Amino acid sequence: MTDTASKQDTSGQAAAALSPLQRALMLATQSGLPLVERPFEALGAMLGISEAQVCEELAQMQASGLIRRIAAVPNHYRLGYTANGMTVWDIDDAQIDTLGPLVAAFEGVSHCYRRPRRLPHWPYNLFAMLHGRSRAEVEAQARALRELLGRACRANDILYSSAILKKTGLRLKPE
């Protein structure tokens, strides 16, 4: 493998060359950050640089689009949230820009996004993931969201998770 990582933008274009430090950072973080009080300091110690250099390099990689974000990926099942439902909503297009952020900020929503409808079979244009310890809990959250959306919501459904899929980001092949 070369020092080139595949970097896809929304048009599927471009590849970017990685510096040796960028490659080392990607290799050191591709399985997750160290589970210590100061993970960036630990990374720096592994790579022979300071915590500030790690943070600066990661910020530059994010600004250039090499990495999209650094975030926790919780395993909801291990946390006891075994009823995970993707709620789908058919929202009036004239109100979705106002209502989408309200849904995203709703307690219990881990992520929310807008997607184009796929008519005639799929009328939904807003998606919000809800997590609960039971389906009854998720359904209560969905009812509260439905009330929030009011008349702007024409239809909705809940699609429950039936399997845990492996969540991973970019993986580089070691040299």
CSV table of N, CA and C in Angstrom, one decimal:
chain,number,residue,atom,x,y,z
A,1,MET,N,0.8,-1.2,0.0
A,1,MET,CA,0.0,0.0,0.0
A,1,MET,C,0.9,1.2,0.0
A,2,THR,N,0.5,2.2,-0.7
A,2,THR,CA,1.2,3.5,-0.7
A,2,THR,C,0.8,4.4,0.4
A,3,ASP,N,1.3,5.6,0.5
A,3,ASP,CA,0.9,6.5,1.5
A,3,ASP,C,-0.3,7.3,1.0
A,4,THR,N,-1.1,6.7,0.2
A,4,THR,CA,-2.3,7.4,-0.3
A,4,THR,C,-3.5,6.8,0.4
A,5,ALA,N,-4.3,7.6,1.0
A,5,ALA,CA,-5.6,7.1,1.5
A,5,ALA,C,-6.7,7.5,0.6
A,6,SER,N,-7.7,6.7,0.5
A,6,SER,CA,-8.8,7.0,-0.3
A,6,SER,C,-9.6,8.0,0.4
A,7,LYS,N,-9.9,9.1,-0.2
A,7,LYS,CA,-10.7,10.2,0.5
A,7,LYS,C,-11.8,10.5,-0.5
A,8,GLN,N,-13.0,10.1,-0.1
A,8,GLN,CA,-14.1,10.3,-1.0
A,8,GLN,C,-14.9,11.6,-0.5
A,9,ASP,N,-15.2,12.5,-1.5
A,9,ASP,CA,-16.1,13.5,-1.2
A,9,ASP,C,-17.4,13.1,-1.7
A,10,THR,N,-18.4,14.1,-1.6
A,10,THR,CA,-19.8,13.7,-2.0
A,10,THR,C,-19.8,13.4,-3.5
A,11,SER,N,-18.9,13.8,-4.3
A,11,SER,CA,-19.0,13.5,-5.7
A,11,SER,C,-18.1,12.2,-6.0
A,12,GLY,N,-17.5,11.6,-5.0
A,12,GLY,CA,-16.7,10.4,-5.2
A,12,GLY,C,-15.3,10.7,-5.8
A,13,GLN,N,-14.9,11.9,-5.7
A,13,GLN,CA,-13.6,12.3,-6.3
A,13,GLN,C,-12.5,12.4,-5.3
A,14,ALA,N,-11.3,12.4,-5.8
A,14,ALA,CA,-10.1,12.8,-5.0
A,14,ALA,C,-9.5,11.7,-4.2
A,15,ALA,N,-8.2,11.8,-4.1
A,15,ALA,CA,-7.4,11.0,-3.2
A,15,ALA,C,-6.4,11.9,-2.6
A,16,ALA,N,-6.0,11.7,-1.4
A,16,ALA,CA,-5.1,12.6,-0.7
A,16,ALA,C,-3.9,11.8,-0.2
A,17,ALA,N,-2.7,12.4,-0.4
A,17,ALA,CA,-1.5,11.8,0.1
A,17,ALA,C,-1.4,12.1,1.6
A,18,LEU,N,-1.0,11.1,2.4
A,18,LEU,CA,-0.8,11.3,3.8
A,18,LEU,C,0.6,11.6,4.1
A,19,SER,N,0.8,12.5,5.1
A,19,SER,CA,2.2,12.7,5.6
A,19,SER,C,2.5,11.5,6.5
A,20,PRO,N,3.8,11.3,6.8
A,20,PRO,CA,4.1,10.2,7.7
A,20,PRO,C,3.4,10.3,9.1
A,21,LEU,N,3.3,11.6,9.6
A,21,LEU,CA,2.6,11.8,10.9
A,21,LEU,C,1.1,11.5,10.7
A,22,GLN,N,0.5,12.0,9.6
A,22,GLN,CA,-0.9,11.7,9.4
A,22,GLN,C,-1.2,10.2,9.4
A,23,ARG,N,-0.4,9.5,8.7
A,23,ARG,CA,-0.5,8.0,8.6
A,23,ARG,C,-0.3,7.4,9.9
A,24,ALA,N,0.7,7.8,10.7
A,24,ALA,CA,0.9,7.3,12.0
A,24,ALA,C,-0.3,7.6,12.9
A,25,LEU,N,-0.9,8.7,12.8
A,25,LEU,CA,-2.1,9.1,13.6
A,25,LEU,C,-3.3,8.2,13.3
A,26,MET,N,-3.5,8.0,12.0
A,26,MET,CA,-4.6,7.2,11.5
A,26,MET,C,-4.4,5.7,12.0
A,27,LEU,N,-3.2,5.2,11.9
A,27,LEU,CA,-2.9,3.9,12.4
A,27,LEU,C,-3.2,3.7,13.9
A,28,ALA,N,-2.7,4.8,14.6
A,28,ALA,CA,-2.9,4.7,16.1
A,28,ALA,C,-4.3,4.9,16.5
A,29,THR,N,-5.2,5.5,15.7
A,29,THR,CA,-6.5,5.8,16.2
A,29,THR,C,-7.6,5.0,15.5
A,30,GLN,N,-7.2,4.2,14.5
A,30,GLN,CA,-8.3,3.5,13.7
A,30,GLN,C,-9.1,2.5,14.5
A,31,SER,N,-8.6,2.1,15.6
A,31,SER,CA,-9.4,1.2,16.5
A,31,SER,C,-10.0,1.9,17.7
A,32,GLY,N,-9.8,3.2,17.7
A,32,GLY,CA,-10.4,4.0,18.8
A,32,GLY,C,-9.3,4.7,19.5
A,33,LEU,N,-9.7,5.7,20.3
A,33,LEU,CA,-8.7,6.5,21.1
A,33,LEU,C,-8.4,5.6,22.3
A,34,PRO,N,-7.2,5.8,22.9
A,34,PRO,CA,-6.9,5.1,24.1
A,34,PRO,C,-7.9,5.5,25.2
A,35,LEU,N,-8.3,4.5,26.0
A,35,LEU,CA,-9.3,4.7,27.0
A,35,LEU,C,-8.6,5.1,28.3
A,36,VAL,N,-8.1,6.3,28.3
A,36,VAL,CA,-7.4,6.9,29.4
A,36,VAL,C,-7.9,8.3,29.6
A,37,GLU,N,-7.5,8.9,30.7
A,37,GLU,CA,-8.0,10.3,31.0
A,37,GLU,C,-7.6,11.3,30.0
A,38,ARG,N,-6.4,11.2,29.4
A,38,ARG,CA,-5.9,12.1,28.4
A,38,ARG,C,-5.5,11.4,27.2
A,39,PRO,N,-6.4,11.0,26.3
A,39,PRO,CA,-6.1,10.2,25.2
A,39,PRO,C,-5.2,10.8,24.2
A,40,PHE,N,-5.3,12.1,24.0
A,40,PHE,CA,-4.4,12.8,23.0
A,40,PHE,C,-3.0,12.8,23.5
A,41,GLU,N,-2.8,13.0,24.8
A,41,GLU,CA,-1.5,12.9,25.4
A,41,GLU,C,-0.9,11.5,25.2
A,42,ALA,N,-1.7,10.5,25.4
A,42,ALA,CA,-1.3,9.1,25.3
A,42,ALA,C,-0.9,8.8,23.8
A,43,LEU,N,-1.6,9.4,22.9
A,43,LEU,CA,-1.3,9.3,21.5
A,43,LEU,C,0.1,9.9,21.2
A,44,GLY,N,0.2,11.1,21.7
A,44,GLY,CA,1.5,11.8,21.6
A,44,GLY,C,2.7,11.0,22.1
A,45,ALA,N,2.5,10.4,23.2
A,45,ALA,CA,3.5,9.6,23.8
A,45,ALA,C,3.9,8.4,22.9
A,46,MET,N,2.9,7.8,22.3
A,46,MET,CA,3.1,6.7,21.4
A,46,MET,C,3.9,7.1,20.2
A,47,LEU,N,3.6,8.4,19.7
A,47,LEU,CA,4.2,8.8,18.5
A,47,LEU,C,5.4,9.7,18.6
A,48,GLY,N,5.7,10.0,19.9
A,48,GLY,CA,6.9,10.8,20.2
A,48,GLY,C,6.7,12.3,19.9
A,49,ILE,N,5.4,12.8,20.1
A,49,ILE,CA,5.1,14.2,19.9
A,49,ILE,C,4.3,14.6,21.1
A,50,SER,N,4.0,15.9,21.2
A,50,SER,CA,3.2,16.5,22.3
A,50,SER,C,1.7,16.3,22.1
A,51,GLU,N,1.0,16.4,23.2
A,51,GLU,CA,-0.5,16.4,23.1
A,51,GLU,C,-1.0,17.5,22.2
A,52,ALA,N,-0.3,18.7,22.3
A,52,ALA,CA,-0.7,19.8,21.5
A,52,ALA,C,-0.5,19.6,20.0
A,53,GLN,N,0.6,18.9,19.7
A,53,GLN,CA,0.9,18.5,18.3
A,53,GLN,C,-0.1,17.6,17.8
A,54,VAL,N,-0.5,16.6,18.6
A,54,VAL,CA,-1.6,15.6,18.2
A,54,VAL,C,-2.9,16.4,17.9
A,55,CYS,N,-3.3,17.3,18.8
A,55,CYS,CA,-4.5,18.0,18.6
A,55,CYS,C,-4.5,18.9,17.4
A,56,GLU,N,-3.3,19.6,17.2
A,56,GLU,CA,-3.2,20.4,16.0
A,56,GLU,C,-3.2,19.6,14.7
A,57,GLU,N,-2.5,18.5,14.7
A,57,GLU,CA,-2.5,17.7,13.5
A,57,GLU,C,-3.9,17.2,13.2
A,58,LEU,N,-4.6,16.7,14.2
A,58,LEU,CA,-6.0,16.2,14.0
A,58,LEU,C,-6.9,17.3,13.5
A,59,ALA,N,-6.7,18.5,14.0
A,59,ALA,CA,-7.6,19.6,13.6
A,59,ALA,C,-7.3,20.0,12.1
A,60,GLN,N,-6.0,19.9,11.8
A,60,GLN,CA,-5.7,20.2,10.3
A,60,GLN,C,-6.2,19.1,9.4
A,61,MET,N,-6.1,17.8,9.9
A,61,MET,CA,-6.7,16.7,9.1
A,61,MET,C,-8.2,16.9,8.9
A,62,GLN,N,-8.9,17.4,10.0
A,62,GLN,CA,-10.3,17.6,9.9
A,62,GLN,C,-10.6,18.7,9.0
A,63,ALA,N,-9.9,19.8,9.1
A,63,ALA,CA,-10.1,21.0,8.3
A,63,ALA,C,-9.9,20.7,6.8
A,64,SER,N,-8.9,19.8,6.5
A,64,SER,CA,-8.6,19.5,5.1
A,64,SER,C,-9.6,18.4,4.6
A,65,GLY,N,-10.4,17.8,5.4
A,65,GLY,CA,-11.3,16.8,5.0
A,65,GLY,C,-10.8,15.3,5.0
A,66,LEU,N,-9.5,15.2,5.6
A,66,LEU,CA,-9.0,13.8,5.7
A,66,LEU,C,-9.8,13.0,6.7
A,67,ILE,N,-10.2,13.6,7.7
A,67,ILE,CA,-11.1,13.0,8.7
A,67,ILE,C,-12.3,13.9,8.9
A,68,ARG,N,-13.5,13.2,9.1
A,68,ARG,CA,-14.7,14.0,9.2
A,68,ARG,C,-14.9,14.5,10.6
A,69,ARG,N,-14.7,13.6,11.6
A,69,ARG,CA,-15.0,14.0,12.9
A,69,ARG,C,-14.3,13.0,13.9
A,70,ILE,N,-14.2,13.4,15.1
A,70,ILE,CA,-13.8,12.6,16.2
A,70,ILE,C,-14.9,12.5,17.2
A,71,ALA,N,-15.4,11.4,17.4
A,71,ALA,CA,-16.6,11.3,18.2
A,71,ALA,C,-16.7,9.9,18.9
A,72,ALA,N,-17.4,9.9,20.0
A,72,ALA,CA,-17.7,8.6,20.7
A,72,ALA,C,-18.7,7.8,19.9
A,73,VAL,N,-18.5,6.5,19.8
A,73,VAL,CA,-19.5,5.7,19.1
A,73,VAL,C,-20.0,4.7,20.2
A,74,PRO,N,-21.1,5.1,20.9
A,74,PRO,CA,-21.5,4.2,22.0
A,74,PRO,C,-22.2,2.9,21.5
A,75,ASN,N,-22.0,1.9,22.3
A,75,ASN,CA,-22.7,0.6,22.0
A,75,ASN,C,-23.9,0.6,22.9
A,76,HIS,N,-25.0,1.0,22.2
A,76,HIS,CA,-26.3,1.2,23.0
A,76,HIS,C,-26.7,-0.1,23.7
A,77,TYR,N,-26.5,-1.2,23.1
A,77,TYR,CA,-26.9,-2.5,23.7
A,77,TYR,C,-26.2,-2.7,25.0
A,78,ARG,N,-24.9,-2.5,25.0
A,78,ARG,CA,-24.1,-2.7,26.2
A,78,ARG,C,-24.5,-1.7,27.3
A,79,LEU,N,-25.0,-0.6,26.9
A,79,LEU,CA,-25.5,0.4,27.9
A,79,LEU,C,-26.9,0.1,28.4
A,80,GLY,N,-27.5,-0.9,27.8
A,80,GLY,CA,-28.9,-1.3,28.3
A,80,GLY,C,-30.0,-0.8,27.4
A,81,TYR,N,-29.6,-0.1,26.3
A,81,TYR,CA,-30.7,0.4,25.4
A,81,TYR,C,-30.9,-0.6,24.3
A,82,THR,N,-31.8,-1.5,24.6
A,82,THR,CA,-31.9,-2.7,23.6
A,82,THR,C,-33.1,-2.4,22.6
A,83,ALA,N,-33.8,-1.4,22.8
A,83,ALA,CA,-34.9,-1.1,21.8
A,83,ALA,C,-34.5,0.2,21.1
A,84,ASN,N,-33.9,0.0,20.0
A,84,ASN,CA,-33.4,1.1,19.2
A,84,ASN,C,-34.2,1.2,17.9
A,85,GLY,N,-34.8,2.3,17.8
A,85,GLY,CA,-35.7,2.5,16.6
A,85,GLY,C,-35.4,3.7,15.8
A,86,MET,N,-35.3,3.5,14.5
A,86,MET,CA,-35.1,4.6,13.6
A,86,MET,C,-36.5,5.1,13.3
A,87,THR,N,-36.9,6.3,13.7
A,87,THR,CA,-38.2,6.8,13.4
A,87,THR,C,-38.1,7.6,12.0
A,88,VAL,N,-39.0,7.4,11.2
A,88,VAL,CA,-39.0,8.0,9.9
A,88,VAL,C,-40.3,8.9,9.8
A,89,TRP,N,-40.1,10.1,9.2
A,89,TRP,CA,-41.2,11.1,9.3
A,89,TRP,C,-41.4,11.7,7.9
A,90,ASP,N,-42.6,11.9,7.5
A,90,ASP,CA,-43.0,12.6,6.3
A,90,ASP,C,-43.4,14.0,6.7
A,91,ILE,N,-42.4,14.9,6.5
A,91,ILE,CA,-42.6,16.3,7.0
A,91,ILE,C,-42.8,17.2,5.9
A,92,ASP,N,-43.7,18.2,6.0
A,92,ASP,CA,-44.0,19.2,5.0
A,92,ASP,C,-42.6,19.9,4.7
A,93,ASP,N,-42.3,19.9,3.4
A,93,ASP,CA,-41.0,20.4,3.0
A,93,ASP,C,-40.8,21.9,3.4
A,94,ALA,N,-41.9,22.6,3.5
A,94,ALA,CA,-41.9,24.1,3.9
A,94,ALA,C,-41.5,24.2,5.3
A,95,GLN,N,-41.6,23.2,6.1
A,95,GLN,CA,-41.3,23.3,7.6
A,95,GLN,C,-40.2,22.5,8.1
A,96,ILE,N,-39.6,21.7,7.2
A,96,ILE,CA,-38.6,20.7,7.7
A,96,ILE,C,-37.3,21.4,8.1
A,97,ASP,N,-36.9,22.6,7.5
A,97,ASP,CA,-35.7,23.3,8.0
A,97,ASP,C,-35.9,23.8,9.4
A,98,THR,N,-37.1,24.1,9.8
A,98,THR,CA,-37.4,24.6,11.2
A,98,THR,C,-37.6,23.4,12.1
A,99,LEU,N,-38.2,22.4,11.7
A,99,LEU,CA,-38.5,21.3,12.6
A,99,LEU,C,-37.4,20.3,12.8
A,100,GLY,N,-36.6,20.1,11.7
A,100,GLY,CA,-35.5,19.2,11.8
A,100,GLY,C,-34.5,19.4,13.0
A,101,PRO,N,-34.1,20.7,13.2
A,101,PRO,CA,-33.2,20.9,14.4
A,101,PRO,C,-33.9,20.7,15.7
A,102,LEU,N,-35.2,20.9,15.8
A,102,LEU,CA,-36.0,20.7,17.0
A,102,LEU,C,-36.0,19.2,17.3
A,103,VAL,N,-36.2,18.4,16.3
A,103,VAL,CA,-36.2,16.9,16.4
A,103,VAL,C,-34.7,16.5,16.9
A,104,ALA,N,-33.7,17.0,16.2
A,104,ALA,CA,-32.4,16.6,16.5
A,104,ALA,C,-32.0,16.9,18.0
A,105,ALA,N,-32.6,18.0,18.5
A,105,ALA,CA,-32.3,18.4,19.9
A,105,ALA,C,-33.1,17.7,20.9
A,106,PHE,N,-34.1,16.9,20.5
A,106,PHE,CA,-35.0,16.2,21.4
A,106,PHE,C,-34.3,15.1,22.2
A,107,GLU,N,-34.5,15.1,23.5
A,107,GLU,CA,-33.9,14.1,24.3
A,107,GLU,C,-34.2,12.7,23.9
A,108,GLY,N,-33.2,11.8,23.7
A,108,GLY,CA,-33.4,10.5,23.2
A,108,GLY,C,-33.0,10.3,21.8
A,109,VAL,N,-32.9,11.4,21.0
A,109,VAL,CA,-32.5,11.3,19.6
A,109,VAL,C,-30.9,11.4,19.6
A,110,SER,N,-30.3,10.3,19.0
A,110,SER,CA,-28.9,10.3,19.0
A,110,SER,C,-28.4,10.9,17.6
A,111,HIS,N,-29.1,10.7,16.6
A,111,HIS,CA,-28.8,11.4,15.3
A,111,HIS,C,-30.0,11.6,14.5
A,112,CYS,N,-30.0,12.6,13.7
A,112,CYS,CA,-31.2,13.0,12.9
A,112,CYS,C,-30.7,13.6,11.6
A,113,TYR,N,-31.3,13.2,10.5
A,113,TYR,CA,-30.9,13.8,9.3
A,113,TYR,C,-32.1,13.8,8.3
A,114,ARG,N,-31.9,14.6,7.3
A,114,ARG,CA,-32.9,14.7,6.2
A,114,ARG,C,-32.4,13.9,5.0
A,115,ARG,N,-33.4,13.2,4.4
A,115,ARG,CA,-33.1,12.5,3.2
A,115,ARG,C,-34.2,12.7,2.2
A,116,PRO,N,-33.9,12.6,0.9
A,116,PRO,CA,-34.9,12.7,-0.1
A,116,PRO,C,-35.9,11.6,-0.1
A,117,ARG,N,-37.2,11.9,-0.4
A,117,ARG,CA,-38.2,10.9,-0.4
A,117,ARG,C,-37.9,10.0,-1.6
A,118,ARG,N,-38.4,8.7,-1.6
A,118,ARG,CA,-38.3,7.8,-2.7
A,118,ARG,C,-39.7,7.3,-3.1
A,119,LEU,N,-40.4,8.3,-3.7
A,119,LEU,CA,-41.8,8.0,-4.0
A,119,LEU,C,-41.9,7.0,-5.2
A,120,PRO,N,-42.9,6.2,-5.3
A,120,PRO,CA,-44.1,6.3,-4.5
A,120,PRO,C,-44.1,5.5,-3.2
A,121,HIS,N,-43.1,4.7,-3.0
A,121,HIS,CA,-43.1,3.8,-1.9
A,121,HIS,C,-42.5,4.3,-0.6
A,122,TRP,N,-41.7,5.3,-0.6
A,122,TRP,CA,-41.1,5.8,0.6
A,122,TRP,C,-41.3,7.3,0.7
A,123,PRO,N,-42.3,7.7,1.5
A,123,PRO,CA,-42.6,9.2,1.6
A,123,PRO,C,-41.8,9.9,2.6
A,124,TYR,N,-40.9,9.3,3.4
A,124,TYR,CA,-40.3,9.9,4.5
A,124,TYR,C,-39.1,10.7,4.2
A,125,ASN,N,-39.0,11.9,4.8
A,125,ASN,CA,-37.9,12.8,4.5
A,125,ASN,C,-37.1,13.2,5.7
A,126,LEU,N,-37.4,12.7,6.9
A,126,LEU,CA,-36.7,13.1,8.1
A,126,LEU,C,-36.5,11.8,8.9
A,127,PHE,N,-35.3,11.5,9.4
A,127,PHE,CA,-35.0,10.3,10.1
A,127,PHE,C,-34.4,10.7,11.5
A,128,ALA,N,-34.9,10.0,12.5
A,128,ALA,CA,-34.3,10.3,13.9
A,128,ALA,C,-34.2,9.0,14.6
A,129,MET,N,-33.0,8.7,15.1
A,129,MET,CA,-32.8,7.5,15.9
A,129,MET,C,-33.1,7.7,17.3
A,130,LEU,N,-34.0,6.8,17.8
A,130,LEU,CA,-34.4,6.9,19.3
A,130,LEU,C,-33.9,5.6,20.0
A,131,HIS,N,-33.5,5.8,21.2
A,131,HIS,CA,-33.0,4.6,22.0
A,131,HIS,C,-33.8,4.5,23.3
A,132,GLY,N,-34.1,3.3,23.6
A,132,GLY,CA,-34.8,3.1,24.9
A,132,GLY,C,-34.5,1.7,25.4
A,133,ARG,N,-34.9,1.5,26.7
A,133,ARG,CA,-34.7,0.2,27.3
A,133,ARG,C,-35.8,-0.8,27.0
A,134,SER,N,-36.9,-0.3,26.3
A,134,SER,CA,-38.0,-1.1,25.9
A,134,SER,C,-38.6,-0.4,24.7
A,135,ARG,N,-39.4,-1.2,23.9
A,135,ARG,CA,-40.1,-0.6,22.8
A,135,ARG,C,-41.1,0.4,23.3
A,136,ALA,N,-41.7,0.1,24.4
A,136,ALA,CA,-42.7,1.1,25.0
A,136,ALA,C,-42.1,2.4,25.2
A,137,GLU,N,-40.8,2.4,25.7
A,137,GLU,CA,-40.1,3.7,25.9
A,137,GLU,C,-39.9,4.4,24.6
A,138,VAL,N,-39.4,3.7,23.6
A,138,VAL,CA,-39.2,4.3,22.3
A,138,VAL,C,-40.5,4.8,21.7
A,139,GLU,N,-41.6,4.1,21.8
A,139,GLU,CA,-42.8,4.5,21.3
A,139,GLU,C,-43.4,5.7,22.0
A,140,ALA,N,-43.1,5.8,23.3
A,140,ALA,CA,-43.5,7.1,24.0
A,140,ALA,C,-42.7,8.3,23.5
A,141,GLN,N,-41.4,8.1,23.2
A,141,GLN,CA,-40.6,9.2,22.7
A,141,GLN,C,-41.2,9.6,21.3
A,142,ALA,N,-41.5,8.6,20.5
A,142,ALA,CA,-42.0,8.8,19.1
A,142,ALA,C,-43.4,9.6,19.2
A,143,ARG,N,-44.2,9.3,20.2
A,143,ARG,CA,-45.5,10.0,20.3
A,143,ARG,C,-45.2,11.5,20.7
A,144,ALA,N,-44.2,11.7,21.5
A,144,ALA,CA,-43.8,13.1,21.9
A,144,ALA,C,-43.3,13.8,20.7
A,145,LEU,N,-42.5,13.1,19.9
A,145,LEU,CA,-42.0,13.8,18.7
A,145,LEU,C,-43.2,14.1,17.7
A,146,ARG,N,-44.1,13.2,17.6
A,146,ARG,CA,-45.2,13.4,16.7
A,146,ARG,C,-46.0,14.6,17.2
A,147,GLU,N,-46.1,14.8,18.5
A,147,GLU,CA,-46.8,16.0,19.0
A,147,GLU,C,-46.0,17.2,18.7
A,148,LEU,N,-44.7,17.2,18.8
A,148,LEU,CA,-43.9,18.3,18.5
A,148,LEU,C,-44.0,18.7,17.0
A,149,LEU,N,-44.1,17.7,16.2
A,149,LEU,CA,-44.2,18.0,14.7
A,149,LEU,C,-45.6,18.5,14.3
A,150,GLY,N,-46.6,18.1,15.0
A,150,GLY,CA,-47.9,18.6,14.7
A,150,GLY,C,-48.4,18.3,13.3
A,151,ARG,N,-49.1,19.3,12.8
A,151,ARG,CA,-49.7,19.1,11.5
A,151,ARG,C,-48.7,19.0,10.3
A,152,ALA,N,-47.5,19.4,10.6
A,152,ALA,CA,-46.4,19.3,9.5
A,152,ALA,C,-46.1,17.9,9.2
A,153,CYS,N,-46.4,16.9,10.2
A,153,CYS,CA,-46.1,15.5,10.0
A,153,CYS,C,-47.3,14.8,9.3
A,154,ARG,N,-47.1,14.2,8.2
A,154,ARG,CA,-48.2,13.6,7.5
A,154,ARG,C,-48.2,12.1,7.7
A,155,ALA,N,-47.1,11.5,8.1
A,155,ALA,CA,-47.0,10.0,8.3
A,155,ALA,C,-45.7,9.8,9.1
A,156,ASN,N,-45.6,8.7,9.8
A,156,ASN,CA,-44.4,8.3,10.5
A,156,ASN,C,-44.4,6.8,10.7
A,157,ASP,N,-43.2,6.2,11.0
A,157,ASP,CA,-43.1,4.8,11.4
A,157,ASP,C,-41.9,4.7,12.2
A,158,ILE,N,-41.7,3.5,12.8
A,158,ILE,CA,-40.5,3.2,13.6
A,158,ILE,C,-40.0,1.9,13.0
A,159,LEU,N,-38.7,1.9,12.7
A,159,LEU,CA,-38.0,0.7,12.2
A,159,LEU,C,-37.0,0.3,13.3
A,160,TYR,N,-37.3,-0.9,13.9
A,160,TYR,CA,-36.4,-1.3,15.0
A,160,TYR,C,-35.2,-2.0,14.5
A,161,SER,N,-34.1,-1.8,15.2
A,161,SER,CA,-32.9,-2.6,14.9
A,161,SER,C,-33.1,-4.0,15.2
A,162,SER,N,-32.6,-4.9,14.3
A,162,SER,CA,-32.7,-6.3,14.5
A,162,SER,C,-31.3,-7.0,14.6
A,163,ALA,N,-30.2,-6.2,14.4
A,163,ALA,CA,-28.9,-6.8,14.4
A,163,ALA,C,-27.9,-5.6,14.7
A,164,ILE,N,-26.8,-6.0,15.3
A,164,ILE,CA,-25.8,-5.0,15.6
A,164,ILE,C,-24.8,-5.1,14.5
A,165,LEU,N,-24.6,-4.1,13.7
A,165,LEU,CA,-23.6,-4.1,12.6
A,165,LEU,C,-22.3,-3.5,13.2
A,166,LYS,N,-21.2,-4.0,12.7
A,166,LYS,CA,-19.9,-3.5,13.1
A,166,LYS,C,-19.7,-2.1,12.6
A,167,LYS,N,-19.4,-1.2,13.5
A,167,LYS,CA,-19.2,0.2,13.1
A,167,LYS,C,-17.7,0.5,13.1
A,168,THR,N,-17.2,0.7,11.9
A,168,THR,CA,-15.7,1.1,11.9
A,168,THR,C,-15.5,2.2,10.9
A,169,GLY,N,-14.5,2.9,11.1
A,169,GLY,CA,-14.1,3.9,10.1
A,169,GLY,C,-13.0,3.4,9.2
A,170,LEU,N,-12.3,4.4,8.7
A,170,LEU,CA,-11.2,4.1,7.8
A,170,LEU,C,-10.2,3.1,8.4
A,171,ARG,N,-9.7,2.1,7.7
A,171,ARG,CA,-8.7,1.2,8.1
A,171,ARG,C,-7.5,1.2,7.1
A,172,LEU,N,-6.3,1.6,7.6
A,172,LEU,CA,-5.2,1.5,6.8
A,172,LEU,C,-4.5,0.2,7.0
A,173,LYS,N,-3.9,-0.3,5.9
A,173,LYS,CA,-3.1,-1.5,5.9
A,173,LYS,C,-1.7,-1.2,6.5
A,174,PRO,N,-1.3,-1.9,7.5
A,174,PRO,CA,0.1,-1.6,8.1
A,174,PRO,C,1.1,-1.9,7.0
A,175,GLU,N,2.2,-1.1,7.0
A,175,GLU,CA,3.2,-1.3,6.0
A,175,GLU,C,4.1,-2.4,6.4
